[in-house]
Coordinates of C-alpha atoms in Angstrom, one line a residue:
M1 CA 41.0 -68.9 -36.1
S2 CA 37.9 -70.4 -37.7
G3 CA 34.2 -70.3 -36.9
P4 CA 31.8 -67.5 -36.0
G5 CA 32.5 -64.7 -33.6
P6 CA 34.6 -61.5 -33.7
A7 CA 38.2 -61.8 -34.8
V8 CA 41.2 -59.6 -35.4
R9 CA 42.6 -60.0 -38.8
T10 CA 46.4 -60.2 -38.5
V11 CA 49.0 -60.8 -41.2
T12 CA 49.3 -64.4 -40.1
G13 CA 45.5 -65.1 -40.0
D14 CA 42.5 -64.2 -37.9
V15 CA 42.8 -64.5 -34.2
A16 CA 40.6 -64.2 -31.1
P17 CA 40.6 -60.6 -29.9
S18 CA 42.2 -61.6 -26.6
A19 CA 45.2 -63.0 -28.5
L20 CA 46.4 -59.4 -29.1
G21 CA 47.7 -59.1 -25.5
V22 CA 49.6 -55.9 -24.9
C23 CA 49.0 -53.9 -28.1
D24 CA 50.7 -50.9 -29.7
A25 CA 47.5 -49.7 -31.4
H26 CA 49.1 -47.3 -33.9
D27 CA 52.6 -47.7 -35.3
H28 CA 54.6 -48.2 -38.4
L29 CA 57.1 -50.9 -39.4
F30 CA 57.4 -49.6 -42.9
L31 CA 56.6 -46.1 -44.3
R32 CA 57.6 -44.1 -47.3
S33 CA 56.5 -40.6 -48.2
P34 CA 57.8 -37.7 -50.2
R35 CA 57.0 -35.6 -47.1
L36 CA 59.7 -37.4 -45.2
P37 CA 62.7 -37.6 -47.5
G38 CA 65.6 -39.5 -46.2
Q39 CA 63.6 -40.9 -43.2
E40 CA 62.0 -43.8 -44.9
L41 CA 61.1 -46.9 -42.8
D42 CA 62.2 -49.5 -45.4
S43 CA 64.7 -51.7 -43.7
V44 CA 63.5 -55.3 -43.0
R45 CA 66.4 -55.7 -40.6
A46 CA 65.6 -52.6 -38.6
A47 CA 61.9 -53.5 -38.5
A48 CA 62.8 -57.0 -37.1
A49 CA 65.0 -55.4 -34.5
E50 CA 62.4 -52.9 -33.5
L51 CA 59.8 -55.7 -33.1
A52 CA 62.2 -57.7 -31.0
A53 CA 62.8 -54.7 -28.7
F54 CA 59.1 -54.2 -28.3
R55 CA 58.6 -57.9 -27.5
E56 CA 61.3 -57.7 -24.9
A57 CA 59.6 -54.7 -23.3
G58 CA 56.4 -56.7 -22.9
G59 CA 54.6 -56.0 -26.2
R60 CA 52.6 -58.7 -27.9
S61 CA 50.9 -57.0 -30.9
V62 CA 51.4 -54.1 -33.2
V63 CA 48.9 -52.4 -35.5
Q64 CA 50.6 -50.9 -38.6
W65 CA 48.5 -48.0 -39.9
T66 CA 50.6 -47.6 -43.1
P67 CA 48.0 -47.4 -46.0
H68 CA 48.1 -48.2 -49.7
G69 CA 51.0 -46.6 -51.7
M70 CA 53.2 -45.7 -48.8
G71 CA 55.6 -48.7 -48.7
R72 CA 53.7 -51.1 -46.5
R73 CA 55.9 -54.1 -47.7
A74 CA 53.0 -56.4 -46.8
A75 CA 54.8 -59.5 -48.0
E76 CA 57.5 -59.0 -45.4
L77 CA 55.1 -58.8 -42.4
P78 CA 54.2 -62.4 -41.8
A79 CA 57.8 -63.6 -41.4
L80 CA 58.6 -60.6 -39.2
A81 CA 55.6 -61.3 -37.0
R82 CA 56.5 -65.0 -36.6
A83 CA 60.2 -64.2 -35.9
A84 CA 59.3 -61.8 -33.1
D85 CA 56.4 -64.0 -31.9
L86 CA 54.0 -61.0 -32.2
R87 CA 50.7 -60.4 -33.8
V88 CA 50.8 -57.7 -36.5
V89 CA 47.8 -56.1 -38.1
A90 CA 48.1 -54.4 -41.5
A91 CA 46.1 -51.6 -43.1
T92 CA 44.5 -50.7 -46.3
G93 CA 43.3 -47.2 -47.0
L94 CA 44.7 -44.0 -48.3
H95 CA 46.5 -41.0 -46.7
Q96 CA 46.3 -37.3 -47.6
A97 CA 46.9 -36.4 -51.3
V98 CA 50.3 -34.8 -50.5
H99 CA 51.7 -38.3 -49.9
Y100 CA 51.0 -39.4 -53.5
D101 CA 51.8 -38.7 -57.1
E102 CA 48.8 -37.3 -59.0
D103 CA 49.2 -40.0 -61.6
D104 CA 48.9 -42.7 -58.9
L105 CA 45.7 -41.0 -57.6
A106 CA 44.3 -40.8 -61.1
A107 CA 44.8 -44.5 -61.5
L108 CA 43.1 -45.2 -58.2
R109 CA 40.1 -43.1 -59.3
A110 CA 39.9 -45.2 -62.4
R111 CA 40.2 -48.5 -60.6
G112 CA 37.7 -47.7 -57.9
L113 CA 39.0 -47.0 -54.4
A114 CA 36.3 -48.9 -52.3
A115 CA 36.9 -52.0 -54.4
L116 CA 40.6 -51.8 -53.7
F117 CA 40.0 -51.5 -50.0
V118 CA 37.6 -54.4 -49.9
R119 CA 40.0 -56.6 -51.9
E120 CA 42.8 -55.9 -49.6
L121 CA 40.7 -56.7 -46.6
T122 CA 39.3 -59.9 -48.0
D123 CA 41.6 -61.3 -50.6
G124 CA 44.9 -59.7 -49.8
I125 CA 47.3 -56.9 -50.5
A126 CA 48.6 -57.2 -54.1
D127 CA 49.8 -60.8 -54.5
S128 CA 51.2 -61.1 -50.9
G129 CA 48.2 -63.1 -49.6
V130 CA 48.3 -60.8 -46.5
R131 CA 44.9 -59.4 -45.6
A132 CA 44.4 -56.0 -44.0
G133 CA 42.6 -55.7 -40.7
L134 CA 41.6 -52.0 -40.8
I135 CA 41.1 -49.1 -43.2
K136 CA 43.2 -46.0 -42.6
V137 CA 42.2 -42.6 -44.0
A138 CA 43.0 -38.9 -43.2
G139 CA 41.5 -35.5 -42.7
G140 CA 43.1 -32.1 -43.1
F141 CA 43.9 -29.3 -40.7
H142 CA 40.5 -28.2 -39.4
S143 CA 38.9 -29.3 -42.6
L144 CA 38.0 -32.1 -45.0
D145 CA 39.0 -31.4 -48.6
A146 CA 37.7 -33.2 -51.7
H147 CA 40.4 -35.9 -51.4
A148 CA 39.5 -36.7 -47.8
R149 CA 35.8 -36.9 -48.7
W150 CA 36.6 -39.3 -51.5
T151 CA 38.7 -41.5 -49.4
M152 CA 36.3 -41.5 -46.5
T153 CA 33.4 -42.3 -48.8
A154 CA 35.3 -45.3 -50.1
A155 CA 36.3 -46.3 -46.6
A156 CA 32.6 -46.2 -45.5
E157 CA 31.7 -48.4 -48.5
A158 CA 34.4 -50.9 -47.6
H159 CA 33.4 -50.9 -43.9
H160 CA 29.8 -51.7 -44.9
A161 CA 31.0 -54.6 -47.0
T162 CA 33.4 -56.0 -44.4
G163 CA 32.8 -54.6 -41.0
A164 CA 36.4 -53.4 -40.8
P165 CA 37.2 -50.5 -38.4
V166 CA 38.1 -47.1 -39.9
A167 CA 41.2 -45.5 -38.4
V168 CA 41.4 -41.7 -39.1
H169 CA 44.6 -39.6 -39.1
L170 CA 43.5 -36.2 -37.7
E171 CA 45.9 -33.6 -38.9
L172 CA 47.5 -32.1 -35.7
G173 CA 44.5 -33.6 -33.9
T174 CA 41.9 -31.4 -35.6
G175 CA 38.6 -31.9 -37.5
A176 CA 37.1 -34.7 -35.4
Q177 CA 33.6 -33.3 -35.6
D178 CA 33.8 -32.9 -39.4
V179 CA 34.8 -36.6 -39.6
L180 CA 32.0 -37.7 -37.4
D181 CA 29.5 -35.6 -39.5
L182 CA 30.7 -37.2 -42.7
L183 CA 31.7 -40.7 -41.8
C184 CA 29.1 -41.5 -39.2
A185 CA 26.1 -39.2 -39.8
D186 CA 26.2 -39.1 -43.6
L187 CA 27.9 -42.3 -44.5
E188 CA 26.5 -44.4 -41.6
V189 CA 29.6 -45.9 -40.2
P190 CA 28.9 -46.7 -36.5
P191 CA 31.1 -44.4 -34.3
A192 CA 32.2 -47.5 -32.4
K193 CA 34.0 -48.6 -35.6
V194 CA 35.9 -45.3 -35.9
I195 CA 39.3 -44.8 -34.3
F196 CA 40.7 -41.3 -34.1
G197 CA 44.4 -41.0 -34.3
H198 CA 46.3 -37.9 -32.9
L199 CA 43.4 -36.3 -31.1
N200 CA 45.8 -35.8 -28.3
R201 CA 47.8 -33.3 -30.4
F202 CA 44.9 -30.9 -30.1
P203 CA 44.5 -30.9 -26.3
D204 CA 41.0 -29.4 -26.1
L205 CA 39.2 -31.6 -23.6
E206 CA 35.8 -30.4 -24.9
V207 CA 36.7 -31.8 -28.3
H208 CA 37.9 -35.0 -26.8
L209 CA 34.8 -35.5 -24.7
R210 CA 32.5 -34.8 -27.7
A211 CA 34.3 -37.4 -29.8
A212 CA 34.2 -39.9 -27.0
A213 CA 30.5 -39.2 -26.3
A214 CA 29.7 -39.9 -29.9
G215 CA 31.1 -43.4 -29.4
A216 CA 34.5 -43.3 -31.2
Y217 CA 37.7 -44.8 -30.0
L218 CA 40.5 -42.2 -29.2
A219 CA 44.1 -43.3 -29.9
F220 CA 46.6 -41.4 -27.8
D221 CA 49.5 -42.0 -30.1
G222 CA 52.8 -40.5 -31.1
P223 CA 54.6 -40.1 -27.7
S224 CA 57.6 -41.9 -29.2
R225 CA 58.0 -39.0 -31.7
A226 CA 60.3 -36.2 -30.7
H227 CA 59.0 -33.6 -28.3
H228 CA 55.3 -33.2 -29.1
A229 CA 54.4 -30.1 -27.1
T230 CA 51.1 -31.7 -25.9
D231 CA 52.5 -35.0 -24.5
W232 CA 52.4 -33.6 -21.0
R233 CA 48.6 -33.1 -21.3
M234 CA 48.0 -36.8 -22.0
P235 CA 47.5 -37.9 -18.3
E236 CA 45.0 -35.1 -17.7
A237 CA 43.0 -36.0 -20.9
V238 CA 43.0 -39.7 -20.0
R239 CA 41.8 -39.0 -16.5
T240 CA 39.0 -36.6 -17.6
L241 CA 37.8 -39.0 -20.3
T242 CA 37.7 -41.9 -17.8
E243 CA 35.9 -39.9 -15.2
A244 CA 33.3 -39.1 -17.9
G245 CA 32.8 -42.9 -18.5
H246 CA 34.9 -43.3 -21.6
G247 CA 37.8 -45.4 -20.2
S248 CA 36.9 -48.3 -22.5
Q249 CA 37.4 -46.2 -25.6
L250 CA 41.0 -45.2 -25.1
L251 CA 44.0 -46.7 -27.0
L252 CA 47.8 -46.2 -26.9
G253 CA 50.2 -46.2 -29.8
G254 CA 53.7 -45.1 -30.6
D255 CA 53.3 -43.9 -34.2
T256 CA 57.0 -44.2 -35.1
T257 CA 57.2 -42.6 -38.6
T258 CA 60.9 -41.9 -39.2
S259 CA 64.0 -44.0 -39.2
A260 CA 65.7 -41.8 -36.6
A261 CA 62.8 -42.3 -34.2
R262 CA 63.4 -46.0 -34.0
S263 CA 64.9 -47.4 -30.8
V264 CA 67.4 -49.4 -32.8
H265 CA 68.7 -46.0 -34.2
E266 CA 68.9 -44.5 -30.7
G267 CA 65.4 -43.0 -30.8
P268 CA 62.6 -43.9 -28.4
G269 CA 60.7 -46.1 -30.8
M270 CA 58.2 -48.8 -30.0
P271 CA 59.6 -49.8 -26.6
H272 CA 59.1 -46.3 -25.3
L273 CA 55.3 -46.9 -25.2
L274 CA 55.8 -49.5 -22.5
R275 CA 59.0 -48.3 -20.8
G276 CA 58.3 -44.6 -20.7
V277 CA 54.6 -43.8 -21.4
R278 CA 53.1 -46.7 -19.5
P279 CA 54.7 -46.1 -16.1
R280 CA 54.0 -42.3 -16.4
L281 CA 50.3 -43.0 -17.1
E282 CA 50.1 -45.6 -14.3
R283 CA 51.3 -43.1 -11.8
A284 CA 48.7 -40.6 -13.0
V285 CA 45.6 -42.7 -13.6
G286 CA 46.4 -46.2 -12.2
K287 CA 47.6 -49.5 -13.5
D288 CA 44.2 -51.0 -14.1
L289 CA 43.2 -48.3 -16.6
V290 CA 46.5 -48.4 -18.4
D291 CA 46.3 -52.2 -18.7
R292 CA 42.8 -51.8 -20.2
M293 CA 44.1 -49.2 -22.7
L294 CA 46.8 -51.6 -23.8
T295 CA 44.8 -54.9 -23.9
A296 CA 41.0 -55.0 -23.6
N297 CA 40.4 -51.8 -25.5
P298 CA 42.4 -52.6 -28.7
A299 CA 41.0 -56.1 -28.6
A300 CA 37.5 -54.6 -28.8
A301 CA 38.4 -51.8 -31.3
F302 CA 40.0 -54.1 -33.9
A303 CA 37.6 -57.1 -33.6
V304 CA 35.3 -57.7 -36.5
E305 CA 32.6 -60.2 -37.5
W306 CA 34.3 -60.8 -40.8
P307 CA 32.0 -62.0 -43.6
V308 CA 34.8 -64.1 -45.2

């Protein structure tokens, strides 16, 4: 895509927001962390099969929230997207400190984190030529430690330079107000450019309503993971938020983070979002709203007036 106007930055180039179609707004094709030993998502073949299964279920785009240093395999993403005939969006950013070696973090401090984020958004990830379309950062459990404040400060700087949305991992769904206070009030990132992940894992509707009233997007993600105790509360939360006027701010994602959770390894995986979660939500809140959560809402959430 060329010319002025909002675009979603995918691994195969910028596209009109409407080109996303049915979107898994938070998932992972590749992921590696010392916190998940033996469960790495690092197989190109398995990623290709998972994308094909999602495409067969009706999916048309996937947003990978895997940030810097966690095995993104950015160079593999364009071929995978083309083979599956899907749009794929990659992320820059940084997760919690526990996912990294201290020497790697020290090197990032020396290089300048915001500059890295901007470079991956505008020039490409390493030498892959693949540009990221969002910034992923993370809070802690009911808190923001020094690492989270450092990464969010860098994310805000990168947002101001590029317009990229900032996607936030909320640990067990907590800390949304702390993030709003830092990222939006102090660092002046517009709330409409902030996407909260995992807020559904802390099913306090007052917290959900406050985050939505501030203007942020809420990603109801992770139902493809095994037995989250709060999954059954999702329809109630979606209904309450919609009745309060926030239906245009809700997203859906699978957040497949382990090899065993993939559909190609007999887990629910990406297709579960459309084959399991979608019909359940449609019965509870109606097809029109769920269609909006899967199409129009992610198109708006990830659209950017990119400077370059």
